[in-house]
């Protein structure tokens, strides 16, 4: 397991974006029929997805989006349903950190279908060390 600590300023200044991985295909036949998500290692079939699940998966296929935009206007039950689904397919989801203008800065791409990504807020450090393969510096 790798740990990366980034101190980029107040968390309210950064956007968290979600999308399906580039290698994930999404098949959504007409309503009432199963939905399929496929990658090189995973084939997932949702036999009776709701309209909100279909729409969430479709929007994730379009590219990185804010999760708040997917959940906007949904009932509490629909939100919980989508969040359960995301925990199930977490190894297919790419999570990105973007600047306030929406430009992606850093993406976390799962390398395994069982990959988990659990970001945690850390206290603001007084110093931040940045290390590279050839150089090392300390920012103050």
PDB file of C-alpha atoms in Angstrom:
ATOM      1  CA  UNK A   1       0.000   0.000   0.000  1.00  0.00           C
ATOM      2  CA  UNK A   2       1.323   3.458  -0.916  1.00  0.00           C
ATOM      3  CA  UNK A   3       0.629   6.638   0.984  1.00  0.00           C
ATOM      4  CA  UNK A   4       0.900  10.014  -0.670  1.00  0.00           C
ATOM      5  CA  UNK A   5       0.517  13.199   1.355  1.00  0.00           C
ATOM      6  CA  UNK A   6      -0.320  16.329  -0.612  1.00  0.00           C
ATOM      7  CA  UNK A   7      -0.735  19.767   0.847  1.00  0.00           C
ATOM      8  CA  UNK A   8      -2.260  21.891  -1.886  1.00  0.00           C
ATOM      9  CA  UNK A   9      -4.144  24.517   0.044  1.00  0.00           C
ATOM     10  CA  UNK A  10      -7.635  24.569   1.540  1.00  0.00           C
ATOM     11  CA  UNK A  11      -9.641  21.497   0.542  1.00  0.00           C
ATOM     12  CA  UNK A  12     -12.569  23.721  -0.470  1.00  0.00           C
ATOM     13  CA  UNK A  13     -10.411  25.016  -3.358  1.00  0.00           C
ATOM     14  CA  UNK A  14     -10.087  21.590  -4.995  1.00  0.00           C
ATOM     15  CA  UNK A  15     -12.627  19.446  -6.820  1.00  0.00           C
ATOM     16  CA  UNK A  16     -12.951  15.686  -6.578  1.00  0.00           C
ATOM     17  CA  UNK A  17     -13.956  14.129  -9.901  1.00  0.00           C
ATOM     18  CA  UNK A  18     -15.133  10.599 -10.706  1.00  0.00           C
ATOM     19  CA  UNK A  19     -15.246   8.577 -13.943  1.00  0.00           C
ATOM     20  CA  UNK A  20     -15.168   5.024 -15.223  1.00  0.00           C
ATOM     21  CA  UNK A  21     -11.729   3.800 -16.293  1.00  0.00           C
ATOM     22  CA  UNK A  22     -10.755   4.111 -19.951  1.00  0.00           C
ATOM     23  CA  UNK A  23     -10.812   0.319 -20.331  1.00  0.00           C
ATOM     24  CA  UNK A  24     -14.343  -0.016 -18.915  1.00  0.00           C
ATOM     25  CA  UNK A  25     -17.196  -0.487 -21.362  1.00  0.00           C
ATOM     26  CA  UNK A  26     -20.756   0.277 -20.349  1.00  0.00           C
ATOM     27  CA  UNK A  27     -23.702  -1.319 -22.121  1.00  0.00           C
ATOM     28  CA  UNK A  28     -27.124   0.083 -21.315  1.00  0.00           C
ATOM     29  CA  UNK A  29     -29.915  -1.496 -23.337  1.00  0.00           C
ATOM     30  CA  UNK A  30     -33.478  -0.162 -23.005  1.00  0.00           C
ATOM     31  CA  UNK A  31     -34.978   0.123 -19.546  1.00  0.00           C
ATOM     32  CA  UNK A  32     -35.931  -3.175 -17.920  1.00  0.00           C
ATOM     33  CA  UNK A  33     -32.931  -5.034 -19.324  1.00  0.00           C
ATOM     34  CA  UNK A  34     -29.612  -5.761 -17.568  1.00  0.00           C
ATOM     35  CA  UNK A  35     -26.732  -3.280 -17.621  1.00  0.00           C
ATOM     36  CA  UNK A  36     -23.165  -4.524 -18.118  1.00  0.00           C
ATOM     37  CA  UNK A  37     -19.836  -3.075 -17.049  1.00  0.00           C
ATOM     38  CA  UNK A  38     -16.759  -4.776 -18.501  1.00  0.00           C
ATOM     39  CA  UNK A  39     -13.027  -4.338 -18.143  1.00  0.00           C
ATOM     40  CA  UNK A  40     -10.118  -6.679 -18.846  1.00  0.00           C
ATOM     41  CA  UNK A  41     -10.568  -8.388 -15.459  1.00  0.00           C
ATOM     42  CA  UNK A  42     -14.217  -7.761 -14.574  1.00  0.00           C
ATOM     43  CA  UNK A  43     -17.609  -8.432 -16.105  1.00  0.00           C
ATOM     44  CA  UNK A  44     -20.390  -7.061 -13.932  1.00  0.00           C
ATOM     45  CA  UNK A  45     -24.044  -7.467 -14.810  1.00  0.00           C
ATOM     46  CA  UNK A  46     -26.706  -5.457 -12.992  1.00  0.00           C
ATOM     47  CA  UNK A  47     -29.926  -7.373 -13.602  1.00  0.00           C
ATOM     48  CA  UNK A  48     -32.483  -4.785 -12.488  1.00  0.00           C
ATOM     49  CA  UNK A  49     -30.894  -1.328 -12.273  1.00  0.00           C
ATOM     50  CA  UNK A  50     -33.032   1.683 -11.491  1.00  0.00           C
ATOM     51  CA  UNK A  51     -33.141   4.740 -13.702  1.00  0.00           C
ATOM     52  CA  UNK A  52     -30.874   6.634 -11.311  1.00  0.00           C
ATOM     53  CA  UNK A  53     -28.240   3.874 -11.496  1.00  0.00           C
ATOM     54  CA  UNK A  54     -28.393   3.882 -15.285  1.00  0.00           C
ATOM     55  CA  UNK A  55     -28.022   7.656 -15.419  1.00  0.00           C
ATOM     56  CA  UNK A  56     -25.126   7.689 -12.918  1.00  0.00           C
ATOM     57  CA  UNK A  57     -23.187   5.058 -14.901  1.00  0.00           C
ATOM     58  CA  UNK A  58     -23.896   6.823 -18.187  1.00  0.00           C
ATOM     59  CA  UNK A  59     -22.596  10.134 -16.802  1.00  0.00           C
ATOM     60  CA  UNK A  60     -19.451   8.431 -15.454  1.00  0.00           C
ATOM     61  CA  UNK A  61     -18.755   7.152 -18.998  1.00  0.00           C
ATOM     62  CA  UNK A  62     -18.683  10.696 -20.349  1.00  0.00           C
ATOM     63  CA  UNK A  63     -15.571  11.585 -18.374  1.00  0.00           C
ATOM     64  CA  UNK A  64     -14.623  13.037 -15.012  1.00  0.00           C
ATOM     65  CA  UNK A  65     -17.577  14.603 -13.211  1.00  0.00           C
ATOM     66  CA  UNK A  66     -18.331  15.825  -9.718  1.00  0.00           C
ATOM     67  CA  UNK A  67     -20.216  13.238  -7.697  1.00  0.00           C
ATOM     68  CA  UNK A  68     -22.408  16.021  -6.301  1.00  0.00           C
ATOM     69  CA  UNK A  69     -23.681  16.648  -9.859  1.00  0.00           C
ATOM     70  CA  UNK A  70     -24.660  12.993 -10.251  1.00  0.00           C
ATOM     71  CA  UNK A  71     -26.475  12.944  -6.904  1.00  0.00           C
ATOM     72  CA  UNK A  72     -28.179  16.334  -7.296  1.00  0.00           C
ATOM     73  CA  UNK A  73     -31.954  16.083  -7.244  1.00  0.00           C
ATOM     74  CA  UNK A  74     -32.039  12.445  -6.118  1.00  0.00           C
ATOM     75  CA  UNK A  75     -33.861  11.175  -3.054  1.00  0.00           C
ATOM     76  CA  UNK A  76     -31.933   9.916  -0.035  1.00  0.00           C
ATOM     77  CA  UNK A  77     -32.742   6.304  -1.003  1.00  0.00           C
ATOM     78  CA  UNK A  78     -31.454   6.846  -4.561  1.00  0.00           C
ATOM     79  CA  UNK A  79     -28.257   8.453  -3.236  1.00  0.00           C
ATOM     80  CA  UNK A  80     -27.628   5.487  -0.944  1.00  0.00           C
ATOM     81  CA  UNK A  81     -28.279   3.076  -3.806  1.00  0.00           C
ATOM     82  CA  UNK A  82     -25.689   4.818  -6.001  1.00  0.00           C
ATOM     83  CA  UNK A  83     -23.143   4.971  -3.173  1.00  0.00           C
ATOM     84  CA  UNK A  84     -23.576   1.203  -2.576  1.00  0.00           C
ATOM     85  CA  UNK A  85     -23.034   0.584  -6.279  1.00  0.00           C
ATOM     86  CA  UNK A  86     -19.872   2.715  -6.267  1.00  0.00           C
ATOM     87  CA  UNK A  87     -18.464   0.654  -3.388  1.00  0.00           C
ATOM     88  CA  UNK A  88     -19.168  -2.484  -5.452  1.00  0.00           C
ATOM     89  CA  UNK A  89     -17.456  -1.186  -8.599  1.00  0.00           C
ATOM     90  CA  UNK A  90     -14.722   0.858  -6.883  1.00  0.00           C
ATOM     91  CA  UNK A  91     -12.007  -1.007  -8.789  1.00  0.00           C
ATOM     92  CA  UNK A  92     -13.472   0.368 -12.044  1.00  0.00           C
ATOM     93  CA  UNK A  93     -13.670   4.018 -10.927  1.00  0.00           C
ATOM     94  CA  UNK A  94     -10.990   6.618 -11.569  1.00  0.00           C
ATOM     95  CA  UNK A  95     -10.844   9.360  -8.965  1.00  0.00           C
ATOM     96  CA  UNK A  96      -9.263  12.696  -9.842  1.00  0.00           C
ATOM     97  CA  UNK A  97      -8.324  15.856  -8.024  1.00  0.00           C
ATOM     98  CA  UNK A  98      -8.890  19.018 -10.044  1.00  0.00           C
ATOM     99  CA  UNK A  99      -8.152  22.699  -9.741  1.00  0.00           C
ATOM    100  CA  UNK A 100     -11.053  25.068  -9.010  1.00  0.00           C
ATOM    101  CA  UNK A 101     -11.387  25.631 -12.775  1.00  0.00           C
ATOM    102  CA  UNK A 102     -12.017  21.899 -13.301  1.00  0.00           C
ATOM    103  CA  UNK A 103      -8.626  21.013 -14.802  1.00  0.00           C
ATOM    104  CA  UNK A 104      -7.540  17.552 -13.620  1.00  0.00           C
ATOM    105  CA  UNK A 105      -4.328  17.659 -11.597  1.00  0.00           C
ATOM    106  CA  UNK A 106      -3.947  14.119 -10.255  1.00  0.00           C
ATOM    107  CA  UNK A 107      -5.814  10.890 -10.999  1.00  0.00           C
ATOM    108  CA  UNK A 108      -5.885   7.622  -9.076  1.00  0.00           C
ATOM    109  CA  UNK A 109      -6.386   4.743 -11.515  1.00  0.00           C
ATOM    110  CA  UNK A 110      -7.108   1.307 -10.008  1.00  0.00           C
ATOM    111  CA  UNK A 111      -4.740  -1.440 -11.119  1.00  0.00           C
ATOM    112  CA  UNK A 112      -6.918  -4.237  -9.734  1.00  0.00           C
ATOM    113  CA  UNK A 113     -10.673  -4.808  -9.549  1.00  0.00           C
ATOM    114  CA  UNK A 114     -10.245  -5.096  -5.770  1.00  0.00           C
ATOM    115  CA  UNK A 115      -8.435  -1.755  -5.480  1.00  0.00           C
ATOM    116  CA  UNK A 116      -9.664   0.561  -2.745  1.00  0.00           C
ATOM    117  CA  UNK A 117      -9.116   4.292  -2.498  1.00  0.00           C
ATOM    118  CA  UNK A 118      -9.945   5.938   0.828  1.00  0.00           C
ATOM    119  CA  UNK A 119      -8.676   9.531   0.906  1.00  0.00           C
ATOM    120  CA  UNK A 120      -8.355  11.110   4.335  1.00  0.00           C
ATOM    121  CA  UNK A 121      -8.013  14.720   5.351  1.00  0.00           C
ATOM    122  CA  UNK A 122      -4.736  15.387   7.094  1.00  0.00           C
ATOM    123  CA  UNK A 123      -3.879  18.283   9.375  1.00  0.00           C
ATOM    124  CA  UNK A 124      -2.105  21.112   7.592  1.00  0.00           C
ATOM    125  CA  UNK A 125       1.657  20.645   8.040  1.00  0.00           C
ATOM    126  CA  UNK A 126       3.955  23.534   8.851  1.00  0.00           C
ATOM    127  CA  UNK A 127       6.426  22.120   6.315  1.00  0.00           C
ATOM    128  CA  UNK A 128       5.990  19.910   3.279  1.00  0.00           C
ATOM    129  CA  UNK A 129       8.780  17.756   1.896  1.00  0.00           C
ATOM    130  CA  UNK A 130       8.825  17.089  -1.832  1.00  0.00           C
ATOM    131  CA  UNK A 131      11.138  14.312  -2.982  1.00  0.00           C
ATOM    132  CA  UNK A 132      12.045  13.375  -6.523  1.00  0.00           C
ATOM    133  CA  UNK A 133      14.256  10.688  -7.988  1.00  0.00           C
ATOM    134  CA  UNK A 134      17.231  13.060  -8.312  1.00  0.00           C
ATOM    135  CA  UNK A 135      16.400  16.027  -6.142  1.00  0.00           C
ATOM    136  CA  UNK A 136      14.988  16.759  -2.749  1.00  0.00           C
ATOM    137  CA  UNK A 137      13.681  20.032  -1.434  1.00  0.00           C
ATOM    138  CA  UNK A 138      11.725  21.314   1.530  1.00  0.00           C
ATOM    139  CA  UNK A 139       9.025  23.902   1.010  1.00  0.00           C
ATOM    140  CA  UNK A 140       8.120  26.331   3.757  1.00  0.00           C
TER     141      UNK A 140
END
